[in-house]
XYZ file of C-alpha atoms in Angstrom:
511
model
C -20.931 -123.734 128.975
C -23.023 -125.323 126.012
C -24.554 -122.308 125.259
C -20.865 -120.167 125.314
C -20.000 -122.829 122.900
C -22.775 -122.429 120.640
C -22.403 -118.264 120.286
C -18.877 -118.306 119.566
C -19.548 -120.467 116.658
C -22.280 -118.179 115.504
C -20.376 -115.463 116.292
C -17.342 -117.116 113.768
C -20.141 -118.136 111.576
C -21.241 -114.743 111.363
C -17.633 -113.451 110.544
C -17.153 -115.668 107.923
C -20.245 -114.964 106.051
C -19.162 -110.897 106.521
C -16.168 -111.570 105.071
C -17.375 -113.605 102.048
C -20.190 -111.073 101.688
C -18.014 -107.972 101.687
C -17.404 -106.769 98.284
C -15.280 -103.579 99.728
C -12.638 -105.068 101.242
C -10.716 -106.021 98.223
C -8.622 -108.779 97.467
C -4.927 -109.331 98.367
C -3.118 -112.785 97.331
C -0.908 -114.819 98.988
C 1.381 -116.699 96.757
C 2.981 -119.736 98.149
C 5.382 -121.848 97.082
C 3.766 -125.108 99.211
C 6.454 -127.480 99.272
C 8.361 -124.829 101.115
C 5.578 -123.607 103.402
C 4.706 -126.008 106.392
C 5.601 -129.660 106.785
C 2.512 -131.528 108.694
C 4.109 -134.864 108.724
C 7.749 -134.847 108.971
C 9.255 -135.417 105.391
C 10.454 -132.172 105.622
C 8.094 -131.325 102.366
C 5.572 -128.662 102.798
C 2.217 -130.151 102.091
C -1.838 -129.611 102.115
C -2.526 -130.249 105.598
C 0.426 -127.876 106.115
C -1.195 -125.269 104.758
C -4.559 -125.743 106.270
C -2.897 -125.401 110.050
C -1.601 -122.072 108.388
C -5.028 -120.709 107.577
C -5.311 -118.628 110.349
C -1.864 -117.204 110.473
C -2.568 -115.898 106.745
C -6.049 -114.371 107.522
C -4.287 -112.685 110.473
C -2.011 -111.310 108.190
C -4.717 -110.005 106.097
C -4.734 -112.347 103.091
C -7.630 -113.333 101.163
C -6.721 -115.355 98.779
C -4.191 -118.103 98.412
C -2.448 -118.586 94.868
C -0.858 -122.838 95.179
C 2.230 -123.486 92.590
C 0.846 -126.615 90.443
C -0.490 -129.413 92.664
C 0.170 -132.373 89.648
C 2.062 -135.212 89.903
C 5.493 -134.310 88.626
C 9.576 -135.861 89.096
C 10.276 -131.781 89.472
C 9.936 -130.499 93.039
C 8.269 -127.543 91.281
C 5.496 -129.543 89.065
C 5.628 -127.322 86.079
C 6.300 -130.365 83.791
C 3.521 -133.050 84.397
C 3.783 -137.084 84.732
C 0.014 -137.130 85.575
C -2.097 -133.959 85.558
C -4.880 -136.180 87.210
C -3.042 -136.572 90.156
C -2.242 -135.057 93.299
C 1.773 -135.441 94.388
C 2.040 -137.459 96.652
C 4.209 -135.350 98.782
C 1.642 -132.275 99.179
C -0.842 -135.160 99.989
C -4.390 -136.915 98.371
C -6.941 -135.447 96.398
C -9.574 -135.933 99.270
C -6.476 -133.628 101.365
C -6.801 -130.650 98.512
C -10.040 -130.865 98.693
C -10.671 -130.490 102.040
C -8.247 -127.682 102.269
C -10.250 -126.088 99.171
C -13.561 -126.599 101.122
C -11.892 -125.121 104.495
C -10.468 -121.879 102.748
C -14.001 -121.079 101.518
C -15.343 -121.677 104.763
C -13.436 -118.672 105.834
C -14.174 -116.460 103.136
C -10.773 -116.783 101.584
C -10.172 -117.697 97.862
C -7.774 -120.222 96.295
C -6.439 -120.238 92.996
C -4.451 -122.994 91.035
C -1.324 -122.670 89.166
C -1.645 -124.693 85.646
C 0.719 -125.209 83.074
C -0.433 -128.418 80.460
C 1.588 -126.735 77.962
C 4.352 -129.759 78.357
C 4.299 -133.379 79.189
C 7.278 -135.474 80.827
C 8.418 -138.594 79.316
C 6.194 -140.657 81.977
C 2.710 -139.289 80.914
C 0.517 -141.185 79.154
C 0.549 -139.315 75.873
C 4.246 -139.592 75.679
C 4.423 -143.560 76.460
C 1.868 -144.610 73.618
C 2.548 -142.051 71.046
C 6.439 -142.063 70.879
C 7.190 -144.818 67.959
C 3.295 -145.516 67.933
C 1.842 -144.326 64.820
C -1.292 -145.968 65.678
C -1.735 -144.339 69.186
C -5.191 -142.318 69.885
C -2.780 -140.047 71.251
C -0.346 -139.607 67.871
C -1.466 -135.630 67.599
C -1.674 -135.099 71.151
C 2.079 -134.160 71.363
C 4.475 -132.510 68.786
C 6.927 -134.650 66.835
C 9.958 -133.503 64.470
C 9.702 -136.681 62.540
C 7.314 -138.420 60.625
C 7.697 -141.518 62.589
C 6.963 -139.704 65.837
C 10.365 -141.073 67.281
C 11.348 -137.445 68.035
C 9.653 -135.160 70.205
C 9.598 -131.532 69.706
C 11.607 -129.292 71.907
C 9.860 -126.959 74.502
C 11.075 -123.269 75.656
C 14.618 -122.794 74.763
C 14.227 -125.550 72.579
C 15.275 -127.935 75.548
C 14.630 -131.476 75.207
C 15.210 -132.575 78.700
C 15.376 -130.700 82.175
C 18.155 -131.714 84.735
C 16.856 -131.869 87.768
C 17.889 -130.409 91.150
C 19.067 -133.855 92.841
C 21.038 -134.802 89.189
C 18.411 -136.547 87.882
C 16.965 -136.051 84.529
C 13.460 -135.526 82.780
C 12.826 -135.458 79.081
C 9.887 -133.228 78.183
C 7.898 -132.668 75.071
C 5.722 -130.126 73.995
C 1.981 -130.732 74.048
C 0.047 -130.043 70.485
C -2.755 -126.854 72.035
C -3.478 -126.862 67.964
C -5.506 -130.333 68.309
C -9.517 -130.113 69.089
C -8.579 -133.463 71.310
C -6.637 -131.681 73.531
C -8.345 -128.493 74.178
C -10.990 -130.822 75.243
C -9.175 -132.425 77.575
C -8.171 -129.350 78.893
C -12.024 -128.304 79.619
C -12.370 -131.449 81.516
C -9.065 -131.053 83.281
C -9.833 -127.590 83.997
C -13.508 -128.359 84.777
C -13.042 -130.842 87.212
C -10.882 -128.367 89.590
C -13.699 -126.226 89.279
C -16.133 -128.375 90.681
C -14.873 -131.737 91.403
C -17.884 -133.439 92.768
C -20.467 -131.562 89.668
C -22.835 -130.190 92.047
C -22.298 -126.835 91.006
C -21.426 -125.224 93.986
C -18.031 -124.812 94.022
C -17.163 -124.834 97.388
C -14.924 -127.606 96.815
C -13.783 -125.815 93.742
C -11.050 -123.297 92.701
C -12.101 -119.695 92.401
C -9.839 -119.374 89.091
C -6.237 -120.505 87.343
C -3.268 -119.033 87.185
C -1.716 -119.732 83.301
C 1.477 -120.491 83.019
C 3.564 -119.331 80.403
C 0.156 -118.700 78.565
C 1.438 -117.378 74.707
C -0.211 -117.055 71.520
C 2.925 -118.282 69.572
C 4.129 -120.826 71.820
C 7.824 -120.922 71.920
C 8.000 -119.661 68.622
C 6.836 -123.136 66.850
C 5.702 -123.084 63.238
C 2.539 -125.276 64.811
C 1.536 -123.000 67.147
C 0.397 -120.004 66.346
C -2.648 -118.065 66.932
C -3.694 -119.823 70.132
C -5.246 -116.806 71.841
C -8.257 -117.641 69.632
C -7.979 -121.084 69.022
C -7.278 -122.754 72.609
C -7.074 -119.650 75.478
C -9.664 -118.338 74.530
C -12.449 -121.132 74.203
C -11.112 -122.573 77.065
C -11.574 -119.091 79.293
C -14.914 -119.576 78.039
C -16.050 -122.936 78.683
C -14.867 -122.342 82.348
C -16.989 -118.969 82.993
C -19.951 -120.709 81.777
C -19.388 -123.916 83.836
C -18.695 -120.606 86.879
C -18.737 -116.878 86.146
C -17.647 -115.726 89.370
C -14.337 -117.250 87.791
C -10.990 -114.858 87.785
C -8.530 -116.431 85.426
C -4.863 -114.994 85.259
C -2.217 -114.983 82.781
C 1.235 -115.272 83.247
C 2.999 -113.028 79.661
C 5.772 -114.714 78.547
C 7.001 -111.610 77.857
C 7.241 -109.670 80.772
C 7.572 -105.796 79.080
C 3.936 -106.864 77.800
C 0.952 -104.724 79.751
C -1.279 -108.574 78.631
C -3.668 -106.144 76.834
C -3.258 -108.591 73.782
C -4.371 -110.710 76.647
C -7.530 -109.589 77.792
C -8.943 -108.774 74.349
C -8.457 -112.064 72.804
C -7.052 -114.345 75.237
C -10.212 -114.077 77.539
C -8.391 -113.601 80.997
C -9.465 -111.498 83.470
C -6.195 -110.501 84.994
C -2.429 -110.130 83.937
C 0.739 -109.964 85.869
C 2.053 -106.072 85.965
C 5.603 -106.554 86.005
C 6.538 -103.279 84.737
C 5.094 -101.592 87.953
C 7.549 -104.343 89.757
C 10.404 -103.160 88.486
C 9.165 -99.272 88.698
C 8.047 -100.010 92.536
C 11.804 -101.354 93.527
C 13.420 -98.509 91.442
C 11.889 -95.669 93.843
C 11.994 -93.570 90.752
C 9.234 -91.261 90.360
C 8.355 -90.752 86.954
C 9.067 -94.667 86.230
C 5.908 -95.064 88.705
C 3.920 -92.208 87.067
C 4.511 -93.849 83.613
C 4.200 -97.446 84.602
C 0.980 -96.940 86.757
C -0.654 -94.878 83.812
C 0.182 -97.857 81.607
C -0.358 -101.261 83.644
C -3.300 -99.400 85.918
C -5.336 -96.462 84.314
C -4.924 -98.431 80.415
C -5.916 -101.190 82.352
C -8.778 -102.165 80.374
C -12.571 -102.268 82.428
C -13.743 -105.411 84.285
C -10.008 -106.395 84.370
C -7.290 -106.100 86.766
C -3.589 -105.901 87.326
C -1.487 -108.165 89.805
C 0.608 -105.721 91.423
C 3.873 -107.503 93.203
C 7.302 -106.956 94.538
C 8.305 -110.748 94.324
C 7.539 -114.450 93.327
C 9.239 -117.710 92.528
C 10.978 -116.286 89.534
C 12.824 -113.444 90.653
C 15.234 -112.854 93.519
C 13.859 -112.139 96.823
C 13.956 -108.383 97.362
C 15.523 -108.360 100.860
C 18.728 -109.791 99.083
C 18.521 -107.179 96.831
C 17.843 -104.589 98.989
C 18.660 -105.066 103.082
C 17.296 -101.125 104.085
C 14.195 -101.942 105.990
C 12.733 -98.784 105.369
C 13.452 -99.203 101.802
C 11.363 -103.056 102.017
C 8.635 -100.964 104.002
C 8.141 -98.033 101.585
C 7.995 -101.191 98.777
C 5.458 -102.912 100.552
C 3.471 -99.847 100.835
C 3.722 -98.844 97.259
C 2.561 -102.628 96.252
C -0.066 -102.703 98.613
C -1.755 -99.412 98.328
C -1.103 -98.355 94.660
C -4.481 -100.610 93.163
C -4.631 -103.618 91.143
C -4.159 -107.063 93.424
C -1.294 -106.935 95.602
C 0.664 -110.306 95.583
C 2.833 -111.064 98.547
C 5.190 -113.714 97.706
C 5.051 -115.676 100.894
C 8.028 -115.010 103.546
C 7.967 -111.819 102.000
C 6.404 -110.331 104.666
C 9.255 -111.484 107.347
C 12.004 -110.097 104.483
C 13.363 -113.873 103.249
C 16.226 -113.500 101.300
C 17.046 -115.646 98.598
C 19.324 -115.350 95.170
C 19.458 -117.272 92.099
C 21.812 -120.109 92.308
C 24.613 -120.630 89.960
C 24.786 -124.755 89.776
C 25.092 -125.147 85.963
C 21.945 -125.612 83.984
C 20.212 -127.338 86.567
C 16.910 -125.697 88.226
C 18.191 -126.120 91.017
C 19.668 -122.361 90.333
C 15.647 -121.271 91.514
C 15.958 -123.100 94.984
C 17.548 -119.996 96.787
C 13.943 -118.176 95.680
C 12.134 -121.006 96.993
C 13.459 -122.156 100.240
C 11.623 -123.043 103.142
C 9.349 -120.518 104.777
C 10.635 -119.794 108.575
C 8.671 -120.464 111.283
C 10.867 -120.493 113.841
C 14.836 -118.903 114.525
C 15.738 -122.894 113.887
C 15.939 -124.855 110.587
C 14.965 -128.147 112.876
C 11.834 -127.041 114.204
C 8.661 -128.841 113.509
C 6.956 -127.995 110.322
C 10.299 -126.358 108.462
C 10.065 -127.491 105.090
C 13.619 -127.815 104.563
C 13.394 -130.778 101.613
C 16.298 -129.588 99.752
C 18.684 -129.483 102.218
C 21.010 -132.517 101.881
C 20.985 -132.530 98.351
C 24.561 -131.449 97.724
C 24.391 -131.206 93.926
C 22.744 -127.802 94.110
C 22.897 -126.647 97.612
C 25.144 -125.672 100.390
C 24.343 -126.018 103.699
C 26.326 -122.996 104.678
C 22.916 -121.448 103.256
C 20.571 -122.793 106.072
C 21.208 -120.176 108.735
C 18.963 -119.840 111.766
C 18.348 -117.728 115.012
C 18.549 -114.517 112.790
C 15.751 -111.787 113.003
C 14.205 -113.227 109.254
C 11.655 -115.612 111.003
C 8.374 -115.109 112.274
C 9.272 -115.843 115.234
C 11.443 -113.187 115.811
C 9.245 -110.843 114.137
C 6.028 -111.289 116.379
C 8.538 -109.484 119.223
C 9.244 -106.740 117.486
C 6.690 -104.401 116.824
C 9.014 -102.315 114.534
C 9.717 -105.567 112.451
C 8.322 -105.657 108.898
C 5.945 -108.214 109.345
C 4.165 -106.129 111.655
C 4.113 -103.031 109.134
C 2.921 -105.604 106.612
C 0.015 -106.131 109.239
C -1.055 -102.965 109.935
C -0.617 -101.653 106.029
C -3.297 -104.584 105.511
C -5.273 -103.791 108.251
C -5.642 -100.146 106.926
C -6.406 -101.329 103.389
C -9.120 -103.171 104.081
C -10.622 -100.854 106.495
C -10.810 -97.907 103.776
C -12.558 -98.970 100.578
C -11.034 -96.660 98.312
C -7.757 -98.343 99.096
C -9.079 -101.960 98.411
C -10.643 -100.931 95.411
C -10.252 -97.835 94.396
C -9.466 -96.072 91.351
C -5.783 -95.234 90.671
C -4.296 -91.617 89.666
C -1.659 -89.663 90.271
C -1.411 -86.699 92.200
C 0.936 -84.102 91.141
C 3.068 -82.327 93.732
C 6.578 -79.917 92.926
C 8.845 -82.407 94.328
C 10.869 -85.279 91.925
C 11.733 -87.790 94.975
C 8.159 -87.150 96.325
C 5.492 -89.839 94.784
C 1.271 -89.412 95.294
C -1.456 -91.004 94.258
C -4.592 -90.836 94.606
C -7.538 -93.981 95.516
C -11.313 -92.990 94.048
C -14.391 -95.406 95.422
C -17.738 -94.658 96.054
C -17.282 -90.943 96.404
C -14.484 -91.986 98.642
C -10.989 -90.814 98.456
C -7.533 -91.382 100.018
C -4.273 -89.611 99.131
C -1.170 -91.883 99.743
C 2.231 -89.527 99.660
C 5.676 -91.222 100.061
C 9.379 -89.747 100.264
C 11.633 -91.972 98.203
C 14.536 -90.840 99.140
C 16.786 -91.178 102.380
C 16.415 -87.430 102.919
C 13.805 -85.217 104.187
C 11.734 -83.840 101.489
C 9.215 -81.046 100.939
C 6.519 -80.638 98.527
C 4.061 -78.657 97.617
C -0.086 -79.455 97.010
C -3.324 -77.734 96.240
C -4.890 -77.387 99.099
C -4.924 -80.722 100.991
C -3.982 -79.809 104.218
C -7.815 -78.797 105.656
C -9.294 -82.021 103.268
C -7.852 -84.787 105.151
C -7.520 -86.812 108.048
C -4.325 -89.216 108.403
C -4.741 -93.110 108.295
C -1.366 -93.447 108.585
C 1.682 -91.211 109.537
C 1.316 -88.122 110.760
C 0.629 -85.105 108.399
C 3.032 -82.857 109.006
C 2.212 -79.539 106.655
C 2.843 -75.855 106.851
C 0.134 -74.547 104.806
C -0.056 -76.389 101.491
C 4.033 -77.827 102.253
C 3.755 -80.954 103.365
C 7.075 -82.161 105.290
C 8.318 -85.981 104.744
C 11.063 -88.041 106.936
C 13.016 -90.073 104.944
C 11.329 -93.440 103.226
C 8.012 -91.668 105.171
C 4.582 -93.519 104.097
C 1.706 -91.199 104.738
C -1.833 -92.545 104.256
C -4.861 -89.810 104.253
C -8.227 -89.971 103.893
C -10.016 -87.353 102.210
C -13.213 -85.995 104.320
């Protein structure tokens, strides 16, 4: 028995180490919203330890990578705006928690990533306490001020002053000064630490890169704040590849027609957000994905990449938009097979629906987009992460609706269900190199609702075709019919005339 014991952990060992040690099979992020994922201990907030029981229900599902929502202290249940960027909330947990979670994600090959935004500082950070009224604080420049008395702090986006919170509450917020040397240095030990929190360099405690925020080289459009590519983004970028180079840093554009390659030049990130292909992927329009995927993937600029996505925390979940199935499948496939990094917004894969809310101006209106993930067909089951429920100022329990087919449970029955098709699409990614890291380009065929593309690795090729349109369709190619061997689907051609079923997917690989 001791020796069973001792080769099945090799034998997990030995997986672990493949998977960390495969450079083929891609990357594919998971983006979680973690006070909605998994409650561990009953407050009905998701939390660390949450997460780390839901490891191995992510790496089933084929993720790599897990992309956290900030982890700081903050009186907003989303922590953009920061009391204490030292500390952990104390609803997700302790900073010994993260830590092990960090430490247990690399020990199966997985990557984490940290959502940061020090842009802003609530009324209960430090800076804000002794610098408001204090001429004589050490922290005077650290913030922007409208008067010279620094009684008045600046505005932030919108040129809000305070933000009302979901439960009625309010929080003032300031805007943090990116201009002063002071704070850029704080931000490389901020930034730093996360990387490698006990110095030994590492990093297996440490994140494998940020995600930034509302990153902009005019912030807000202050006077003050201009030209911060080169004066803050970009030093800081570099002060964290030296400290690790294996680093991937991503930028959130404020902008969201931007492609980021303002970005990548000066900025210093290695990957940008491509929300143009977003909005071409959901519009099953093909010359919007033809143009949009020469922009955002072929412009893309070398050594950098594109985050390719059909949702996240901002924007309404796409099953509320659109309820065809075969319609959610064909936009998974698109996301996850066109190139770039495929984000899956978690409970996208089980089709969670969600809509922006319309409470006043309250951000509260982003709860429906952020709701917990579901486990089971019941909103009282252990581990829901229901935390907003009761609070009637922004929410309606009308909305909390269980034994429906949108849970996991109910879609680990079915093998038709879309997190199933979500499996398998993964599982044929990262079995086929050229799909997890191939080249993108398109293929032409004679058919307007017909959409290919083609995936170049290695010498390695596969042709992805899809029908976007709920009728059957017929298109013509160059002679692919005798080149290829389907992955997924089933080829159906007559001579060069390949035949498609509505919303069909078909995956080949080239021989």
């Amino acid at each position: 028995m001791r020796l069973t014991i001792i080769t099945i952990l090799v034998l997990l060992s030995n997986i672990c180490m493949a998977q960390k040690s495969n450079p083929e099979k891609g990357e594919v992020l998971y983006h979680v919203f973690q006070r909605s994922f998994y409650d561990s201990d009953g407050n009905l907030h998701g939390d660390l330890n949450g997460l780390k029981q839901k490891l191995p229900y992510l790496q089933d599902l084929g993720i790599t990578s897990i992309l956290l929502l900030p982890l700081y202290e903050a009186d907003c249940y989303h922590n953009y705006f920061a009391n204490n960027f030292e500390k952990i909330d104390p609803n997700f947990g302790t900073m010994q928690e993260y830590i092990s979670l960090v430490k247990e994600i690399h020990k199966r090959g997985m990557k984490v990533y940290m959502d940061m935004e020090t842009q802003y500082v609530t009324e209960k950070h430090l800076w804000w306490k002794d610098a408001v009224g204090n001429l004589n604080s050490k922290f005077s420049d650290y913030i922007l001020f409208e008067d010279s008395a620094h009684k008045v702090p600046a505005t932030i986006i919108f040129d809000l002053r305070q933000l009302n919170n979901y439960n009625g509450t309010s929080i003032k917020i300031t805007t943090v000064n990116l201009k002063n040397k002071k704070v850029l240095d704080y931000n490389k030990k901020l930034f730093s630490y996360f990387v490698d929190p006990n110095n030994d360099g590492k990093f297996d405690d440490g994140v494998d890169g940020f995600r930034l925020d509302h990153a902009m080289d005019h912030l807000d459009g202050k006077s003050a704040l201009t030209n911060l590519f080169v004066d803050f983004w970009n030093p800081l970028m570099t002060h964290l590849k030296k400290q690790n180079p294996a680093l991937n840093n991503m930028a959130e554009q404020a902008e969201w027609r931007d492609y980021g390659l303002e970005y990548f030049k000066k900025a210093g990130v290695d990957r940008m957000f491509g929300f143009g292909l977003q909005q071409a992927i959901v519009s099953f329009d093909k010359q919007n994905l033809i143009r949009n995927a020469d922009s955002i993937l072929v412009n893309c600029p070398k050594g950098k990449e594109q985050i390719i996505f059909i949702e996240n925390h901002d924007i309404d979940r796409y099953a509320s938009i659109e309820p065809n199935k075969e319609k959610q499948k064909l936009a998974a496939s698109l996301m996850l097979l066109i190139g770039g990094v495929p984000s899956i917004y978690y409970g996208q894969e089980i089709g969670m629906m969600g809509k922006n809310g319309n409470w006043g101006g309250t951000d509260g209106n982003d709860i429906p987009r952020r709701t917990a993930f579901k486990w089971d067909s019941s909103y009282d089951a252990k581990g829901m992460a229901t935390w907003y429920r009761n609070v009637k100022a922004t929410w309606n329990n009308d909305n909390l609706k269980g034994n429906d087919a949108v849970s996991l449970e109910a879609q680990l029955r079915d093998s038709s269900s879309l997190f199933n098709y979500y499996k398998k699409m993964l599982q044929i990614k990262h079995s086929n190199p050229s799909l997890a890291k191939g080249n993108y380009e398109n293929l032409p065929n004679n058919n307007s609702k017909v959409y290919s593309f083609t995936r170049t690795y290695n010498g390695q090729k596969a042709i992805v075709v899809v029908n976007l349109s709920n009728e059957q369709q017929t298109a013509s190619f160059e002679n692919i019919n005798s080149k290829t061997i389907p992955l997924f689907g089933k080829a159906n051609f007559t001579n060069n005339n390949l035949h498609l079923n509505p919303y069909e997917v078909l995956v080949l690989k080239v021989k």
